[in-house]
Short mmCIF file of C-alpha atoms in Angstrom, two decimals:
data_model
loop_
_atom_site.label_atom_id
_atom_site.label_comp_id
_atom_site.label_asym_id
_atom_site.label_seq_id
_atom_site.Cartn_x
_atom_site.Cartn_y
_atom_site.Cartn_z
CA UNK A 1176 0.00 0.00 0.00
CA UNK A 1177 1.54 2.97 -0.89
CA UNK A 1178 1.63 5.78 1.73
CA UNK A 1179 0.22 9.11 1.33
CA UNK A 1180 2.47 12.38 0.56
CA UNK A 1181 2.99 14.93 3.70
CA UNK A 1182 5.30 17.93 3.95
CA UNK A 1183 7.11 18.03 7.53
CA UNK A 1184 7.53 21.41 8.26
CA UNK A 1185 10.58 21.08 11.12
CA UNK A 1186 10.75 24.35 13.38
CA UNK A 1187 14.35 25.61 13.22
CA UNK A 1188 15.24 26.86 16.29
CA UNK A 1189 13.37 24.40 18.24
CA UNK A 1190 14.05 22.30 21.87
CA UNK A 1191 17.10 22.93 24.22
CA UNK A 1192 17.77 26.54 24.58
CA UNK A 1193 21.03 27.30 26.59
CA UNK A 1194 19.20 27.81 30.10
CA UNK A 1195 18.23 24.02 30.15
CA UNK A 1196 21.57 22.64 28.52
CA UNK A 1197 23.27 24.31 31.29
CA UNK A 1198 21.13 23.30 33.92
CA UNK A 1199 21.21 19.84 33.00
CA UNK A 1200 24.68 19.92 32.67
CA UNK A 1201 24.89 21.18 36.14
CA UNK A 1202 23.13 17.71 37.81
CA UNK A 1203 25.04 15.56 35.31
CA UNK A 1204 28.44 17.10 36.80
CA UNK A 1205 26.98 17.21 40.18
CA UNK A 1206 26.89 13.19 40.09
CA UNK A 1207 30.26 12.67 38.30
CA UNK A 1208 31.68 15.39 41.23
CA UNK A 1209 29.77 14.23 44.65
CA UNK A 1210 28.48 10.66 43.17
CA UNK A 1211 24.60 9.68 43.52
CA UNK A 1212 22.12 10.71 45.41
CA UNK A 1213 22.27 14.84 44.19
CA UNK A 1214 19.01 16.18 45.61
CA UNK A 1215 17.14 18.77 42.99
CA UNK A 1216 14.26 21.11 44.01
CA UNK A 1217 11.86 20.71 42.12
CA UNK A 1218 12.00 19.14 38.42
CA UNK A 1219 15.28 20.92 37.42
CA UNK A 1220 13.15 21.17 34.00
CA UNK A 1221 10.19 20.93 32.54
CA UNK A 1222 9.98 17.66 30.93
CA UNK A 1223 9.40 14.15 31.71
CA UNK A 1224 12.02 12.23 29.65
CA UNK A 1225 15.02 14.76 31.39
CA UNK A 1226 13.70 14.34 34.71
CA UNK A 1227 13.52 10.32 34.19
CA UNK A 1228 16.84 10.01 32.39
CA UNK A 1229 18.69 11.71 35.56
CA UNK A 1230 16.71 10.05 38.08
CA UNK A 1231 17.97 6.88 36.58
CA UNK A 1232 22.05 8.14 37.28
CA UNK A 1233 21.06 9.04 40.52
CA UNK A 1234 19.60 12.56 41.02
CA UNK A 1235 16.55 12.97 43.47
CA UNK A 1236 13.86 14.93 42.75
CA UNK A 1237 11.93 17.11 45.84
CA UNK A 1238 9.64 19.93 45.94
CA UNK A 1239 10.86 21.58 49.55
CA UNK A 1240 14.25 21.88 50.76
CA UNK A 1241 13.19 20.01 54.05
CA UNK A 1242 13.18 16.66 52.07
CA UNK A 1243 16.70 17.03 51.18
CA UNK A 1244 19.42 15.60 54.00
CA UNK A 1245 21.97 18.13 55.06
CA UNK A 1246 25.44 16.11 54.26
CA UNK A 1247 24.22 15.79 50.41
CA UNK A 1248 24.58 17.98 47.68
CA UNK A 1249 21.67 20.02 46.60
CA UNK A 1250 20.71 21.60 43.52
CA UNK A 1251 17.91 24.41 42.52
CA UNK A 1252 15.90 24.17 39.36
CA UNK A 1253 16.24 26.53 35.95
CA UNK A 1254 13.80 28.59 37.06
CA UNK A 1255 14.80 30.04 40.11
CA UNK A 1256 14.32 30.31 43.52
CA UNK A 1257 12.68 32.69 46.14
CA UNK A 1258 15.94 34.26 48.09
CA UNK A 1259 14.33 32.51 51.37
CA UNK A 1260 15.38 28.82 49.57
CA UNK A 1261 19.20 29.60 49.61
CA UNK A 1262 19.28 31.13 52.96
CA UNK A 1263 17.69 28.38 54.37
CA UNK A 1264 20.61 25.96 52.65
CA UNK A 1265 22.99 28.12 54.02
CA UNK A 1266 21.85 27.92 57.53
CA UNK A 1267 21.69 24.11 57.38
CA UNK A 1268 25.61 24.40 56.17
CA UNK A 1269 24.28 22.40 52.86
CA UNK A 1270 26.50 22.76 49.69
CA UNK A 1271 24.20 23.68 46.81
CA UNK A 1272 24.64 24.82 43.43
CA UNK A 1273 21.99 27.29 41.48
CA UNK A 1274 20.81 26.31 38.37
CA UNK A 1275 18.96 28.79 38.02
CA UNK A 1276 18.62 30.24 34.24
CA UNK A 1277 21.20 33.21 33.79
CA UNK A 1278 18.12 35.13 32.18
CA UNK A 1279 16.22 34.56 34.84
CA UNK A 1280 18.98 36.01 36.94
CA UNK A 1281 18.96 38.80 35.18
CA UNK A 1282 15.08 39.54 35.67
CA UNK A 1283 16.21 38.69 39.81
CA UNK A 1284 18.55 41.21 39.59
CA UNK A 1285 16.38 44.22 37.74
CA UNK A 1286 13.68 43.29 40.45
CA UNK A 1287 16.20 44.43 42.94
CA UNK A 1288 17.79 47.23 41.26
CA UNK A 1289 14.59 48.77 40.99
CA UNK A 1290 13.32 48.10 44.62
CA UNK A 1291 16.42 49.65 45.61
CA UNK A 1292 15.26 52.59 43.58
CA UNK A 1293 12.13 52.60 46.02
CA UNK A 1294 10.11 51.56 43.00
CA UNK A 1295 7.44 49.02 43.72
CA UNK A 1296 6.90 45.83 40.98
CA UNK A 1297 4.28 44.87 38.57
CA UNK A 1298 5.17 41.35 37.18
CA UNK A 1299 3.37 39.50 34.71
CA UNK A 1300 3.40 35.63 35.04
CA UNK A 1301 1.57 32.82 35.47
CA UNK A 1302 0.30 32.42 38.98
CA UNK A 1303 1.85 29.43 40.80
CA UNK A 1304 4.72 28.67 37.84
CA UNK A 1305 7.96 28.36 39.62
CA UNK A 1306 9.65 31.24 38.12
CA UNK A 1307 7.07 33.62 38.83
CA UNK A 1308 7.29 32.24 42.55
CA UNK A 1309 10.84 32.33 42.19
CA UNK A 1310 11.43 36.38 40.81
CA UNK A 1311 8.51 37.27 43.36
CA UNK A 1312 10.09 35.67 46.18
CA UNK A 1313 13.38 38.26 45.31
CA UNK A 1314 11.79 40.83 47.14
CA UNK A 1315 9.77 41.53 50.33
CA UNK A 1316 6.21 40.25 50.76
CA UNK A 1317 3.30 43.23 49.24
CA UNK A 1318 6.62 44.69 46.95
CA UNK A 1319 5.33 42.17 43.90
CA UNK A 1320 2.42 42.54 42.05
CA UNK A 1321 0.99 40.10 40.04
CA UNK A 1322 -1.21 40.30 36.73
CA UNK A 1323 -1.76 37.69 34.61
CA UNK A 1324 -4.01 39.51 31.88
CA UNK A 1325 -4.81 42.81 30.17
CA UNK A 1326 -7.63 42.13 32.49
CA UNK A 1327 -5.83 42.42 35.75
CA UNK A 1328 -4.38 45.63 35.05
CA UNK A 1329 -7.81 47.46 36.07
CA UNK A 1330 -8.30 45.94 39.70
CA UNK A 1331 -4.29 46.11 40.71
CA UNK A 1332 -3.73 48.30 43.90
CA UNK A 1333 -0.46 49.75 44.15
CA UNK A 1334 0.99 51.69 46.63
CA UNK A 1335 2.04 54.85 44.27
CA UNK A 1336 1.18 54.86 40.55
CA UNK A 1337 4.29 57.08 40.08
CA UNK A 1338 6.81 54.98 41.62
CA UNK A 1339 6.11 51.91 39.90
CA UNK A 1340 8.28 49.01 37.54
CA UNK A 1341 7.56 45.65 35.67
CA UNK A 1342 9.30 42.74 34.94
CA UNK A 1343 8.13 39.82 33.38
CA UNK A 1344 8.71 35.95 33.42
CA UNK A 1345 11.09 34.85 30.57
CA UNK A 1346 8.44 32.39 29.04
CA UNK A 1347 5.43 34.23 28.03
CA UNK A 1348 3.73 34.98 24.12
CA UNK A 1349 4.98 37.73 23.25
CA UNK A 1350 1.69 39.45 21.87
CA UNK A 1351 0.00 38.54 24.97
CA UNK A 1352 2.71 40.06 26.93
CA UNK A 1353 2.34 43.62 24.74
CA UNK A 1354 -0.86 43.80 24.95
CA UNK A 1355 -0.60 43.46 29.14
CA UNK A 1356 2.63 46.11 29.30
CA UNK A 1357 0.15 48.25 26.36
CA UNK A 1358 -2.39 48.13 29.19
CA UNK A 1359 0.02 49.20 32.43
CA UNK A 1360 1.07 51.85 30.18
CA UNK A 1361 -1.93 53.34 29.66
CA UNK A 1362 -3.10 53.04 33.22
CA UNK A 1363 0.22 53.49 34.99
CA UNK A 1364 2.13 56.39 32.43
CA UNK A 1365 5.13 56.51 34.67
CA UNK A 1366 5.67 52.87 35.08
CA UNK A 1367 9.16 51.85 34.06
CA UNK A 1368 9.81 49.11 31.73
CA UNK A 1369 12.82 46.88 31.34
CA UNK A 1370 16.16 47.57 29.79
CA UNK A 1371 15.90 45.02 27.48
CA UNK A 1372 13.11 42.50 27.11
CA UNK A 1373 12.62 40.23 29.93
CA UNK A 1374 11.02 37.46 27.87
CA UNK A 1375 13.88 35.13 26.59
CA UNK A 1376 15.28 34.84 23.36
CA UNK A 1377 14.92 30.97 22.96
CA UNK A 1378 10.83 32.16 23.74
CA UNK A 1379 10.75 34.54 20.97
CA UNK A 1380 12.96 32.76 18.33
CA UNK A 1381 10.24 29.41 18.68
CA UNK A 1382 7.18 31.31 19.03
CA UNK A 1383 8.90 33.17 15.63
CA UNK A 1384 9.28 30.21 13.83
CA UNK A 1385 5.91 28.98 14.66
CA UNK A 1386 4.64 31.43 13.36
CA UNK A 1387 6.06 31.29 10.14
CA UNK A 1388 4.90 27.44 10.28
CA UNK A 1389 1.64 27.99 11.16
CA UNK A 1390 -0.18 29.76 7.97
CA UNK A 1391 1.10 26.99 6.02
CA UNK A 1392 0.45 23.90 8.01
CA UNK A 1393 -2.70 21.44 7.95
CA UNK A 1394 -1.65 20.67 12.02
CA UNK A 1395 1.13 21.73 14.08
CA UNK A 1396 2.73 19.42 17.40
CA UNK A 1397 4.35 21.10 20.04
CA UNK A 1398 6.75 18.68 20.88
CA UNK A 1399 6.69 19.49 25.32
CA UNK A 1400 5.45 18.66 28.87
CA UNK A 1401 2.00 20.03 30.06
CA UNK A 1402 4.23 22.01 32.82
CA UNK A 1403 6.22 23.61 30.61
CA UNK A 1404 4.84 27.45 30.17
CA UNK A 1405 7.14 27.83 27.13
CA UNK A 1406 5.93 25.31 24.98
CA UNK A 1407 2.13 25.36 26.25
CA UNK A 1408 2.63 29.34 24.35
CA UNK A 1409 3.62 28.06 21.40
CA UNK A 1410 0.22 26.08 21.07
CA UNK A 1411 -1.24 29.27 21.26
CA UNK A 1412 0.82 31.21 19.22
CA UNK A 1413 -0.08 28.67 16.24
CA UNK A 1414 -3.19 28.45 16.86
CA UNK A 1415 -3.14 32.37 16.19
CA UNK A 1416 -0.89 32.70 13.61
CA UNK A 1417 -3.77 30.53 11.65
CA UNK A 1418 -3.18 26.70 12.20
CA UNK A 1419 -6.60 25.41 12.61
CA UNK A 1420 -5.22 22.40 14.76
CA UNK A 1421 -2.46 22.64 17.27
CA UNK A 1422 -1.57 19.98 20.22
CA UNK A 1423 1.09 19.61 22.31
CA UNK A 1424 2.79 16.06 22.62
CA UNK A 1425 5.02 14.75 25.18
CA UNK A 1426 5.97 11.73 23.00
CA UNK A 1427 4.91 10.10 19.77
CA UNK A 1428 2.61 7.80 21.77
CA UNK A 1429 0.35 11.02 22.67
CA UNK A 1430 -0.17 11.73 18.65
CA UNK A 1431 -4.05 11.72 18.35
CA UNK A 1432 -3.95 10.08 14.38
CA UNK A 1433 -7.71 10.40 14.21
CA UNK A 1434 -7.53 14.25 14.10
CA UNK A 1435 -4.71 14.19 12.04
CA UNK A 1436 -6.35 12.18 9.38
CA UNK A 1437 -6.27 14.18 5.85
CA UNK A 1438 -3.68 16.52 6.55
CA UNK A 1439 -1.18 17.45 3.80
CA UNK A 1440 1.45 19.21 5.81
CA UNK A 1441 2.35 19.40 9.55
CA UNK A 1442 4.82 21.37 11.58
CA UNK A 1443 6.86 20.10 14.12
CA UNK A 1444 8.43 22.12 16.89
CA UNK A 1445 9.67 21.50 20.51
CA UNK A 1446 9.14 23.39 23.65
CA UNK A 1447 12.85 25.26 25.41
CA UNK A 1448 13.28 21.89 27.71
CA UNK A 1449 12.21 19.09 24.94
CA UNK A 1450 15.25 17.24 23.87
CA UNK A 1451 15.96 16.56 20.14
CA UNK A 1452 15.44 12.53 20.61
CA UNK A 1453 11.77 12.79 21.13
CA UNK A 1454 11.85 15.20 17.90
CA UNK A 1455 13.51 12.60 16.07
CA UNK A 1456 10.64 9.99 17.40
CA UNK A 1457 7.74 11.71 16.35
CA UNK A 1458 9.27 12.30 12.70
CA UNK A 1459 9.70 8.56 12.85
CA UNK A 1460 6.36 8.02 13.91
CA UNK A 1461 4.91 9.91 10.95
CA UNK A 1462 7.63 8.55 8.61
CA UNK A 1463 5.98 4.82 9.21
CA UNK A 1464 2.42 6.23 7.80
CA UNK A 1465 3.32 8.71 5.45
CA UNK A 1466 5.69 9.24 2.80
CA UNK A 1467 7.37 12.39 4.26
CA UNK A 1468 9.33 15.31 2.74
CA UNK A 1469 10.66 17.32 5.51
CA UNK A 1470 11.39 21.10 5.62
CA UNK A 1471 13.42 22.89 8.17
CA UNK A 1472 11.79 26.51 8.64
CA UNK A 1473 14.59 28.67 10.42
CA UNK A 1474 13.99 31.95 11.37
CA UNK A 1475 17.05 32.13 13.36
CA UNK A 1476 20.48 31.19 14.79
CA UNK A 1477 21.22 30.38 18.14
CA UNK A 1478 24.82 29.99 19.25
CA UNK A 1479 24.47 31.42 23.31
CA UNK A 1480 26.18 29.25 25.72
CA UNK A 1481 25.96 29.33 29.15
CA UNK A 1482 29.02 28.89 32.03
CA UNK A 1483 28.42 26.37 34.67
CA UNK A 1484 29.02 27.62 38.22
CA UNK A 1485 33.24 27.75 39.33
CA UNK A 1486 32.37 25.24 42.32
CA UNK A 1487 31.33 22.21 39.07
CA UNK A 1488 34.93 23.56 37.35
CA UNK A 1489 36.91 22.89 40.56
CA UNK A 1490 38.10 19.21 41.23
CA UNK A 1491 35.92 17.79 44.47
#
């Protein structure tokens, strides 16, 4: 039987963006430095098949710092931590290591500058999401704001509407995202943005290239984890730019071929924490029932790398 024709439209960039390389680097020479177990707080990304893979050489996964024994290394996830989590580590003499996302960092750091500044925050995140608890927890309780949605911007009560700042978490849609700063704009005129774009530039190059997918493609897969912000946007974002059907997958054993049936083309991209392996199995998967021609899309290079910390460098 001969299989019918479909054009792979492959997101270029898509999966690992620098933050997670070097964060999973960071647990990988953890173990070969201290040897197994290395506690982590909280998934140290956003995706099953990472979080599995380092289990398996002997990295333990908890969500407080109080599961984790004192004489064992301990390690905090991409997305960052409230400044109460290291503190705590530090009064239990523990030796941890922050993998926190250098970008992330940076949004840590602008929080503080502008508190300094007397300047109280507006951030816009997901409620809950660890980086949004992480950035908020930066600063003392009542000096973060948090809105969500255009929406929220009406019923926020701040302190003083002309001493005021945003941030914003690294992972959002952009277009949602300037429609929200649009709206603190208008309500808040003095309210001081940052210095350069908080959301990340692994965010924006995927949500670019989906959207260059999108207008072209029968169905789109978000190749992700249903806790991962980043790739749950770009869902969205195709679904926007004009793909009538958009999913996100975590492997090719979540494809749902019933909706797919009839399609001529599909794009394929992968959320910031998806590795390229379970890329490679859902072209195979698709490659078994279709005769497939596939097309990388790039809208953009990536070559940013990030340094480990100096205490993974240093012999044990």
């Amino acid at each position: 039987m001969t299989k019918p024709p479909l054009t792979l439209y492959l997101a270029a960039p898509r999966g690992f963006c620098a933050g997670v390389d070097r964060a999973i680097k960071i647990v990988e020479m953890a173990l070969q430095k201290w040897g197994a177990p290395v506690y982590v707080r909280h998934e140290i990304v956003h995706n099953k098949y990472v979080v599995d893979n380092l289990r398996d050489q002997g990295a333990v996964f908890v969500e407080t710092l109080a599961e984790a024994p004192d004489d064992r290394p301990v390690i905090f996830s991409a997305h960052g931590v409230p400044k109460s989590v290291p503190a705590k580590a530090e009064a239990r003499e523990m030796v941890y290591v922050d993998a926190t996302c250098p970008l992330v960092s940076k949004v840590h750091v602008e929080a503080e500058r502008h508190h300094a500044a007397g300047l109280q925050m507006i951030m816009i995140g997901h409620a809950g999401h660890p980086e949004t608890i992480g950035t908020m927890g930066q600063l003392p309780e009542g000096e973060v704001l948090l809105v969500e949605t255009a929406e929220d911007v009406a019923h926020v009560q701040v302190r003083d509407p002309e001493r005021l700042a945003y941030v914003t978490q690294t992972t959002l849609s952009i277009d949602d995202t300037a429609g929200i700063v649009a709206a603190l704009q208008a309500r808040f005129p003095a309210i001081v943005g940052p210095h350069k774009e908080d959301i990340c530039y692994a965010t924006t190059n995927r949500q670019a290239a989906v959207k260059a997918i999108a207008p072209r493609a029968d169905a789109l897969l978000v190749v992700g984890a249903p806790n991962s912000s980043n790739s749950k946007r770009l869902v969205e974002v195709a679904a926007k730019a004009g793909c009538s059907y958009a999913q996100l997958v975590q492997r090719a054993t979540d494809i749902d071929w019933r909706a797919l049936e009839g399609i001529a083309s599909l794009g394929i991209t992968a959320g910031a924490s998806a590795p390229e392996v379970l890329v490679d199995e859902v072209i195979a998967a698709f490659s078994e029932r279709y005769d497939v021609t596939i097309e990388e899309v790039e809208t953009a290079k990536e070559n940013v790398e990030f340094k480990v910390p100096r205490v993974l460098r240093q012999p044990a």
